[in-house]
Short mmCIF file of C-alpha atoms in Angstrom, two decimals:
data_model
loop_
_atom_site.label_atom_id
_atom_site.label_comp_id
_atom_site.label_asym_id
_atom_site.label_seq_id
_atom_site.Cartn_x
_atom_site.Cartn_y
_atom_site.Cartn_z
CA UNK A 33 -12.49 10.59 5.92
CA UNK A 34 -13.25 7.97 8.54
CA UNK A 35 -11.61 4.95 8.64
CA UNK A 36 -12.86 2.41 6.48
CA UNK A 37 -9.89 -0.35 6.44
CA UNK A 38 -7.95 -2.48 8.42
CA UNK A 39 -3.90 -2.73 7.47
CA UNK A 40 -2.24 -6.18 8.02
CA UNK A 41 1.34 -6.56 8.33
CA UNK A 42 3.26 -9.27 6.90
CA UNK A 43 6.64 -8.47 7.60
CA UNK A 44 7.13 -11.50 9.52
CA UNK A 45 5.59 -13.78 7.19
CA UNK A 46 6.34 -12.55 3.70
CA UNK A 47 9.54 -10.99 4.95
CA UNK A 48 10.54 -14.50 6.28
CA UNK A 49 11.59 -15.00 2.66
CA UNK A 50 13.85 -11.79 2.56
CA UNK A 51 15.47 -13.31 5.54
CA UNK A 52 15.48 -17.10 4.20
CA UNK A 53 13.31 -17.91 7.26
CA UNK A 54 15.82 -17.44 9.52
CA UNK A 55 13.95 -14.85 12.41
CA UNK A 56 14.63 -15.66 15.81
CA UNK A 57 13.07 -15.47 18.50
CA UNK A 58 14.21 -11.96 20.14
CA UNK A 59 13.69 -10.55 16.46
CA UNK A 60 9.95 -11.18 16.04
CA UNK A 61 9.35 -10.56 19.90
CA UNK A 62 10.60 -6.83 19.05
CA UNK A 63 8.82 -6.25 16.04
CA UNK A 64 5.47 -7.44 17.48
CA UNK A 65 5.78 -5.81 20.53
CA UNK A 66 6.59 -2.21 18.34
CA UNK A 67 3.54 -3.37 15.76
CA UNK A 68 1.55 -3.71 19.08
CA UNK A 69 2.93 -0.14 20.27
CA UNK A 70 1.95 1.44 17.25
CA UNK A 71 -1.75 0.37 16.98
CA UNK A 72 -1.14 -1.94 14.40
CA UNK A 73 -4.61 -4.29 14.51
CA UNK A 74 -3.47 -7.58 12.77
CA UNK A 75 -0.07 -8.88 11.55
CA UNK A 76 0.75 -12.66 10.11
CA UNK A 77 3.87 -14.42 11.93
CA UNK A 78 4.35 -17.67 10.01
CA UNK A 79 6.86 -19.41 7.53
CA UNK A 80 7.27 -17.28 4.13
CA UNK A 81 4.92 -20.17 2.44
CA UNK A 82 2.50 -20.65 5.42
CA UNK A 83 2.13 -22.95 8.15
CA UNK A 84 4.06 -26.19 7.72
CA UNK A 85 6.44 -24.28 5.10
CA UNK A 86 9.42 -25.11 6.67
CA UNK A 87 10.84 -27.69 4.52
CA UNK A 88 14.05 -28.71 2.02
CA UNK A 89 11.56 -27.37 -0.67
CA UNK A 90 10.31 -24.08 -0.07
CA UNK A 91 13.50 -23.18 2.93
CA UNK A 92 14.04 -24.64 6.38
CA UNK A 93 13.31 -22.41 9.01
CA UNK A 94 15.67 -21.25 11.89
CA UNK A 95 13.47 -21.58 14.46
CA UNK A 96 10.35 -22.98 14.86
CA UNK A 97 6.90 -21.37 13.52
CA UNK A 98 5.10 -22.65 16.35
CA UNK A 99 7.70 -21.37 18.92
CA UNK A 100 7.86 -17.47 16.93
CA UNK A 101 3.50 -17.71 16.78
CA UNK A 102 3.64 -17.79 20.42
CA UNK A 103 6.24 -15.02 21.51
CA UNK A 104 4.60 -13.04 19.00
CA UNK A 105 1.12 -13.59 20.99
CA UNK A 106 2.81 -12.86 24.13
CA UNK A 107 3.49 -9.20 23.13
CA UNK A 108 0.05 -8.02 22.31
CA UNK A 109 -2.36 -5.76 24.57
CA UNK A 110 -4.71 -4.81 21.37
CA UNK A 111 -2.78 -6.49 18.38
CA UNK A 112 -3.89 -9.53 16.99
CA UNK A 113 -1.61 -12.43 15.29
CA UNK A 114 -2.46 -14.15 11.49
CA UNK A 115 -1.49 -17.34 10.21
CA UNK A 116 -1.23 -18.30 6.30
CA UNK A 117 -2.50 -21.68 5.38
CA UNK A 118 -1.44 -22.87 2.03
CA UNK A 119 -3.32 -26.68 1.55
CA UNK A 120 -0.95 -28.87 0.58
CA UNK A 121 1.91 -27.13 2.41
CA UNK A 122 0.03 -26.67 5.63
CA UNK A 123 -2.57 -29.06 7.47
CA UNK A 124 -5.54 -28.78 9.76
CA UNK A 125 -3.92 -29.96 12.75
CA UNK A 126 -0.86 -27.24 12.10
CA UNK A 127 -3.92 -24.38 12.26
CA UNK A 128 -5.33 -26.23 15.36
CA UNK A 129 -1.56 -25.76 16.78
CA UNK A 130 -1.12 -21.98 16.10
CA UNK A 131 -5.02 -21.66 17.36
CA UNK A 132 -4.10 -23.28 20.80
CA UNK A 133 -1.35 -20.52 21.20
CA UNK A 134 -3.51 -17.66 20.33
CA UNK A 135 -3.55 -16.73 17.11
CA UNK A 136 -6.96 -14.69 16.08
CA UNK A 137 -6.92 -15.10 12.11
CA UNK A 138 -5.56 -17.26 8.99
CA UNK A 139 -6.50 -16.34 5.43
CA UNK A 140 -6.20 -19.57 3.53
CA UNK A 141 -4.24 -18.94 0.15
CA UNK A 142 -4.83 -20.87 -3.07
CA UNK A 143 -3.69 -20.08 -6.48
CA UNK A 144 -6.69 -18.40 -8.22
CA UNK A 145 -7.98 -21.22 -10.01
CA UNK A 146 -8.20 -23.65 -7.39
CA UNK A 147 -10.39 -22.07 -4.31
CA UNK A 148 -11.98 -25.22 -4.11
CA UNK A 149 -8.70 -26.90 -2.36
CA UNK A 150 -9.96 -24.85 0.75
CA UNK A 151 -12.93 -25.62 2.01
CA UNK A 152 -12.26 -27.81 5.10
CA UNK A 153 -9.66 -25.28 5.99
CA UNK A 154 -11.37 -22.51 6.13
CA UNK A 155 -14.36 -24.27 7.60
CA UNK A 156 -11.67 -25.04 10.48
CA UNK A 157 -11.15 -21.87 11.02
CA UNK A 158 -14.47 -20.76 11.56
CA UNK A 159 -14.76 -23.94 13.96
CA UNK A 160 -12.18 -22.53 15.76
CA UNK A 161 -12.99 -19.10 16.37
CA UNK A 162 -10.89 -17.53 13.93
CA UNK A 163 -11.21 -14.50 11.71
CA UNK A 164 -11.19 -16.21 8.04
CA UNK A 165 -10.30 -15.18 4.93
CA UNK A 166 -9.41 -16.70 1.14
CA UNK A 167 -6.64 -15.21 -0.52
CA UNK A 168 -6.51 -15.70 -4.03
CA UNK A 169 -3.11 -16.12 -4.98
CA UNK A 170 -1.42 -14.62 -8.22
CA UNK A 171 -4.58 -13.22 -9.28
CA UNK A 172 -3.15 -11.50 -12.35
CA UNK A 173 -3.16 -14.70 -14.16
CA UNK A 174 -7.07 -14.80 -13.93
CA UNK A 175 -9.74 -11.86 -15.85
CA UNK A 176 -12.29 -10.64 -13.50
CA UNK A 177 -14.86 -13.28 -14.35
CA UNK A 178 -13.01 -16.29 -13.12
CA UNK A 179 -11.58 -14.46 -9.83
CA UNK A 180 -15.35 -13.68 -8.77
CA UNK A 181 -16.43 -17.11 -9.22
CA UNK A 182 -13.79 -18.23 -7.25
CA UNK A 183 -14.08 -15.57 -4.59
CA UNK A 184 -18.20 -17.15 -4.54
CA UNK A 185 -16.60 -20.03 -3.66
CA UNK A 186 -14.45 -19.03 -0.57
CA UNK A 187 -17.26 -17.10 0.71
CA UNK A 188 -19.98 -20.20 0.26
CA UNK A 189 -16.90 -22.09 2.68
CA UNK A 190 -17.68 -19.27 5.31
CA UNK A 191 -14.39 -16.87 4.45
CA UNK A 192 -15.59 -13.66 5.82
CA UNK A 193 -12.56 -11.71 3.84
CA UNK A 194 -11.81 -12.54 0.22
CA UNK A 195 -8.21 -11.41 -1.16
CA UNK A 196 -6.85 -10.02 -4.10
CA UNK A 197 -3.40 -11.24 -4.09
CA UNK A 198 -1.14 -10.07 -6.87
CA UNK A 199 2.12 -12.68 -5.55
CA UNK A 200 3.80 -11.94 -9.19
CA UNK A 201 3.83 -7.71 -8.58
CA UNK A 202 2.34 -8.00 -12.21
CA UNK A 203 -1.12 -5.82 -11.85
CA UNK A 204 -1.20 -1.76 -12.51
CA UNK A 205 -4.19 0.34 -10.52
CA UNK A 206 -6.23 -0.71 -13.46
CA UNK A 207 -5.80 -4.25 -13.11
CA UNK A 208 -6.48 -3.91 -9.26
CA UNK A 209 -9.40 -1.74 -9.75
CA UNK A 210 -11.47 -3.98 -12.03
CA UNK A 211 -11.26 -6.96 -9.89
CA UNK A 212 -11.71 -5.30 -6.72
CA UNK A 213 -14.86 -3.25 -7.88
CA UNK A 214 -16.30 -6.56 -9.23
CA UNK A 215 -15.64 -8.67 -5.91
CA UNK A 216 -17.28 -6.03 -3.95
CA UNK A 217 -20.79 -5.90 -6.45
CA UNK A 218 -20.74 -9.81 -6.23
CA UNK A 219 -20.05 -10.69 -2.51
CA UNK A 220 -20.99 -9.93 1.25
CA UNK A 221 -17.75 -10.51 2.53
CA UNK A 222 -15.16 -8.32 3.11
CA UNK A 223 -12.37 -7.68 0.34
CA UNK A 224 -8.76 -7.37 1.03
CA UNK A 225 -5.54 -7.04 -1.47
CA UNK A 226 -2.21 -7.58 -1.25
CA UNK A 227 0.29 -6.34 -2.86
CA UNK A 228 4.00 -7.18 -3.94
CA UNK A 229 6.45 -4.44 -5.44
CA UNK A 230 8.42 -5.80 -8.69
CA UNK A 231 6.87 -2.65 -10.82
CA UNK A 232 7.28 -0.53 -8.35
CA UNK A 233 3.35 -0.29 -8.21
CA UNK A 234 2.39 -1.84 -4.68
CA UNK A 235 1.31 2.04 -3.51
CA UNK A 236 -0.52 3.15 -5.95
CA UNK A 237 -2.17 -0.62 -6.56
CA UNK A 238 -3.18 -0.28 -3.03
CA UNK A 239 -4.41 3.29 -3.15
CA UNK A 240 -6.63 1.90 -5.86
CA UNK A 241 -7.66 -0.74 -3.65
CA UNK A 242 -8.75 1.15 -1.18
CA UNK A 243 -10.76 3.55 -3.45
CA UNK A 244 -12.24 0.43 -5.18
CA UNK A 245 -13.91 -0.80 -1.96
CA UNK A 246 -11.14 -3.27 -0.26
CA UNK A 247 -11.32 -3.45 3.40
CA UNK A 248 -8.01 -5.03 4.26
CA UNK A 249 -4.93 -4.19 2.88
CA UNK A 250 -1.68 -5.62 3.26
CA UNK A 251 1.25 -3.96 4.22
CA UNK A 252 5.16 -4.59 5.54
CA UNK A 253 7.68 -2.77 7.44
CA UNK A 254 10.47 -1.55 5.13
CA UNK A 255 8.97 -3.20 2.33
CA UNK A 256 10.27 -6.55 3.95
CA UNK A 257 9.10 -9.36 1.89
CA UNK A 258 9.11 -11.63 -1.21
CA UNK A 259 10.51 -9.81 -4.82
CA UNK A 260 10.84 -6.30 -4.18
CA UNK A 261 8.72 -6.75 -1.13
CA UNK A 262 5.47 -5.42 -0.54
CA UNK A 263 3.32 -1.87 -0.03
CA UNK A 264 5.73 -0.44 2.71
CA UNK A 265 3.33 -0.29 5.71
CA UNK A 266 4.96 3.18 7.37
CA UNK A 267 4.72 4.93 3.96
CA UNK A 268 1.28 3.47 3.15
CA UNK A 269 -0.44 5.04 6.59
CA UNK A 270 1.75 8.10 5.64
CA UNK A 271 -0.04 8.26 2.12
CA UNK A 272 -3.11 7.59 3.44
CA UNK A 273 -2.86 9.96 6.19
CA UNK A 274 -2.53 12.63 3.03
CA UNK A 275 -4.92 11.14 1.00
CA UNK A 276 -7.81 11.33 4.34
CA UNK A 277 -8.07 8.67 5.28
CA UNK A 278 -7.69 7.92 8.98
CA UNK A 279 -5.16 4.82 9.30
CA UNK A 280 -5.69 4.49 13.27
CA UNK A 281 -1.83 3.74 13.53
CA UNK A 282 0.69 6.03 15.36
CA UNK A 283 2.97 7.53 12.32
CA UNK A 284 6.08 8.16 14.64
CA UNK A 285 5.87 4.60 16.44
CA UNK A 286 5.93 2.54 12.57
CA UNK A 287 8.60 4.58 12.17
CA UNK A 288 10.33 3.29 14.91
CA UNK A 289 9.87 0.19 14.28
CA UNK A 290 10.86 0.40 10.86
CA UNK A 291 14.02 1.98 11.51
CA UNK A 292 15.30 0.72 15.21
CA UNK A 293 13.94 -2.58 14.61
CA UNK A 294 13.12 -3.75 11.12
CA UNK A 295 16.71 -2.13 9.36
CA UNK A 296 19.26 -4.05 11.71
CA UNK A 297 17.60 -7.23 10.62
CA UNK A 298 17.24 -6.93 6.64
CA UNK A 299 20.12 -9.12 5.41
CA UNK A 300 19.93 -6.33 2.06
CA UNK A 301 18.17 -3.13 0.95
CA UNK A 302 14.34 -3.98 -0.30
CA UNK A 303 14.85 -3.00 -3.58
CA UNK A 304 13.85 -3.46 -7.18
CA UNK A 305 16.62 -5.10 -9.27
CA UNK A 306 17.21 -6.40 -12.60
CA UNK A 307 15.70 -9.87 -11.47
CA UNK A 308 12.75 -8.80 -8.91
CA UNK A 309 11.50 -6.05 -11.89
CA UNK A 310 11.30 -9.53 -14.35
CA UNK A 311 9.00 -11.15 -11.46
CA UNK A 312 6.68 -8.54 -12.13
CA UNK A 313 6.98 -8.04 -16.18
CA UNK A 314 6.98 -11.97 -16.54
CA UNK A 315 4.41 -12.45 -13.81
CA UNK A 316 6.40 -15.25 -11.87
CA UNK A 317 5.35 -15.89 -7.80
CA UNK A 318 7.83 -13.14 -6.09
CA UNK A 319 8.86 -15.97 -3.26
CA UNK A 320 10.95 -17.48 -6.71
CA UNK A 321 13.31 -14.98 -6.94
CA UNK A 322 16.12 -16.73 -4.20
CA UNK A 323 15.20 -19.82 -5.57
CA UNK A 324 15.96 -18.92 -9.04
CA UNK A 325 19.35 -16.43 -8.03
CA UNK A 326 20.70 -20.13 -6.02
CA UNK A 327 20.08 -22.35 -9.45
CA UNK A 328 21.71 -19.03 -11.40
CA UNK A 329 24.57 -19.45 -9.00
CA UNK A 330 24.81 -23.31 -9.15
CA UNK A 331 24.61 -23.73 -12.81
CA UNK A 332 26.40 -20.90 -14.66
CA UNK A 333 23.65 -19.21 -15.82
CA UNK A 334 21.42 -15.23 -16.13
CA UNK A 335 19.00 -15.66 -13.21
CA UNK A 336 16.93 -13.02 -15.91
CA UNK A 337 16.85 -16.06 -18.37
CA UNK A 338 15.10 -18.49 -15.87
CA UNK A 339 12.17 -15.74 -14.42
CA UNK A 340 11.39 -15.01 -18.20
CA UNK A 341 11.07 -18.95 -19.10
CA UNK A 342 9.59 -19.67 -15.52
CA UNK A 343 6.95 -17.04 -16.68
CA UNK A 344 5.97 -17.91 -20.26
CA UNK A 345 5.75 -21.26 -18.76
CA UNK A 346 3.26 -19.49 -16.29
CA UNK A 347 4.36 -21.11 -13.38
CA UNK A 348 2.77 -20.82 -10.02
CA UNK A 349 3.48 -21.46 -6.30
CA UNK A 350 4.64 -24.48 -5.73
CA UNK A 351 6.46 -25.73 -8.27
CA UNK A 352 9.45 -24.40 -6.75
CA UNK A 353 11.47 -27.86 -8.23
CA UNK A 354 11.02 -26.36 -12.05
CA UNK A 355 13.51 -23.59 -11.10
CA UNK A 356 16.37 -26.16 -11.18
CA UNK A 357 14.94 -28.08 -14.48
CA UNK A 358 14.72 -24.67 -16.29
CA UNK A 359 18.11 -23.79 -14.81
CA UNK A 360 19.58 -27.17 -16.51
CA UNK A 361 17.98 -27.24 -19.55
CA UNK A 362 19.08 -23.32 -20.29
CA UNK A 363 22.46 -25.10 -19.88
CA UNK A 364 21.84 -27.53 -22.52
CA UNK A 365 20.32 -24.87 -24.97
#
């Protein structure tokens, strides 16, 4: 089958939460420099939470975005660098910054409701020159109809890709299929999906993806990322590979880089435990799961009891303080 896809890694911006935002320079240098190697076509260097996440909030970074956007840049012959943009969390003039140091592309997330938060910045990015694309964040919590008016809405702002994003690890190939199939009857644009791992479905979600039309999909090295982590990008052009499809990316090289570069770094295994499999069955944002382990830790009590009240109070990105007053008041109850 010929190629009809583009995979994104996010390993150094959704594994910036495995980490706690604490890559260095050296680290992402190597890793871009073997993504570049291997024929990898885009991958997204920012904070876990996009552009300007760096913050008491959502987790201080170690070193500067600005300063890892630009090594990153400086290793790449045929690769091109992302940025996320969460409004709110990250400003025009921060996506003029990364811009001015070469970065090609910045998908502009929202949660799923709220696409209309967007439009200046993804106008910007079109301004500027940039690949654009919305990313419609925990789009489980949404049925098909609402996601494809929203996705209308990113592409009437000029997005040129629209995203599935399923941030909770919540959605089976089902789940992924219907929205996909109905994004790609309703718009022009491109599609794209990303997936996270808490029910150990990010594969076969993305396999279904791919079959339902999606033209981007969302990858990471290892798995490195938020929850369990997301589709794991050297298995995923393995499985691909096997399923037809031609990936474009050199099998032996993401291996490489997987296992000389990506494994010395990963402060633990990327795995699914008791609390990154409740992300998923609750349908709480996977970049939650440190936060709510810390207030476990701090306050004496099951880090299971605060995803499964974070979720039936259906909380979403952002809200990151709630993790603390659910924490306190599990205390008092």
């Amino acid at each position: 089958m010929s190629k009809s896809f583009e995979i994104l890694d996010v390993s150094l911006r959704d594994g910036s939460h495995s980490v706690r935002h604490a890559f260095t320079e050296e680290q992402v240098r190597a890793v871009a420099k073997g993504l570049n190697a291997a024929g990898v076509r885009y991958f997204e260097v920012s904070h876990g939470d996009g552009l300007g996440g760096s913050s008491l909030q959502y987790g201080l970074s170690a070193t500067d975005e600005l300063k890892l956007i630009e090594t990153a840049v400086s290793e790449c012959t045929t690769s091109e660098v992302s940025v996320l943009l969460i409004p709110g969390i990250g400003t025009k003039e921060n996506l003029q910054a990364a811009a001015r140091l070469g970065a090609k592309m910045v998908r502009v997330a929202t949660h799923v409701t709220e696409a209309d938060v967007a439009a200046q910045h993804i106008q910007l990015g079109r301004e500027l020159g940039l690949k654009t694309a919305g990313f419609l964040m925990m789009s489980h919590m949404a049925p098909v109809e609402k996601i494809v008016e929203q996705a209308k809405l990113f592409e009437s702002y000029g997005a040129e890709i629209v995203y599935v994003t399923d941030s909770a690890g919540a959605m089976l190939p089902q789940d992924v299929t219907a929205r996909i199939q109905a994004l790609r009857q309703e718009l022009q644009c491109e599609i794209g999906f990303h997936a996270h791992n808490n029910l150990s479905m990010a594969m076969a979600n993305t396999i279904a993806a791919v079959e339902s039309g999606a033209t981007y999909i969302d990858g990471s090295i290892r798995a490195l990322g938020a929850g369990a982590g997301n589709t794991q990008t050297e298995v995923m052009v393995a499985v691909l590979e096997k399923l037809g499809y031609q990936a474009d990316i050199d099998l032996y090289k993401i291996l490489d880089v997987a296992n000389q570069v990506i494994a010395p770094m990963m402060q633990q295994p990327q795995e699914i435990t008791g609390g990154s499999l409740l992300l998923g069955h609750a349908g709480v944002y996977s970049s939650f799961l440190l936060h709510a382990q810390k207030a476990a830790q701090q306050f004496g009590v099951d880090e299971r009891d605060i995803l499964m009240e974070l979720g039936r109070m259906k909380t979403v990105g952002g809200q990151e303080d709630l993790i603390y007053e659910v924490a306190q008041h599990l205390i008092k109850a």
